[in-house]
XYZ file of C-alpha atoms in Angstrom:
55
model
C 4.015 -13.311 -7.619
C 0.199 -12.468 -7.595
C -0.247 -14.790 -4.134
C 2.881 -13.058 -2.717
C 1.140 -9.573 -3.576
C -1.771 -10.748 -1.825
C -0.328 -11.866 1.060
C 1.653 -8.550 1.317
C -1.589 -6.630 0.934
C -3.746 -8.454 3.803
C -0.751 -8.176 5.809
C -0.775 -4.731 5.583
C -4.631 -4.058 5.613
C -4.483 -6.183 8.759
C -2.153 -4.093 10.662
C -3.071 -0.509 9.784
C -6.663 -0.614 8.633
C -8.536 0.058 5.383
C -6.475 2.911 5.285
C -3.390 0.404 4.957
C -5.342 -1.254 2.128
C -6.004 1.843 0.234
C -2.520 2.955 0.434
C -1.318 -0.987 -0.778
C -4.270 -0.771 -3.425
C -2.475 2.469 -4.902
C 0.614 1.474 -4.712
C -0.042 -1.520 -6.881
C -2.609 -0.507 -9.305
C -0.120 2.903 -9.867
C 3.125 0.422 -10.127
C 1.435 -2.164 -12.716
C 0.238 0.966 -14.623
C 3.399 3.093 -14.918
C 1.449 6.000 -13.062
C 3.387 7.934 -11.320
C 0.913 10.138 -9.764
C -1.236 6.896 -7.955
C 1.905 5.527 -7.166
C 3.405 7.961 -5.324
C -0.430 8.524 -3.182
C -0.181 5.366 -2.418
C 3.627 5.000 -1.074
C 3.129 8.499 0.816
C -0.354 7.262 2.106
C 1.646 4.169 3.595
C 4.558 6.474 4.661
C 2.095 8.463 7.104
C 0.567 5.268 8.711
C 4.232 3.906 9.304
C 5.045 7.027 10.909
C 2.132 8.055 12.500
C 2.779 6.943 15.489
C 6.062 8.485 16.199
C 4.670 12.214 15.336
């Protein structure tokens, strides 16, 4: 699961930036921790890249 994380995350950074990596970074640490405060920065973080370009 790590290496699947991983993959998911450079896929991501990749595409939209460091920005993208943040967001993924967030996302993660906030899931594994139960914190639903980083979590939810990080999913609305990747929310505005993804629709960035259609505002």
């Amino acid at each position: 699961m790590p290496a699947l994380a991983f993959l998911v995350e450079q896929l991501v950074q990749w595409k939209y930036g460091a920005a993208g990596g943040v967001g993924m970074l967030l996302l993660s640490v906030g899931i594994k921790t139960r914190s639903q405060r980083t979590a939810s920065a990080g999913a609305v973080l990747l929310a505005v890249l993804l629709a960035g370009p259609v505002l």
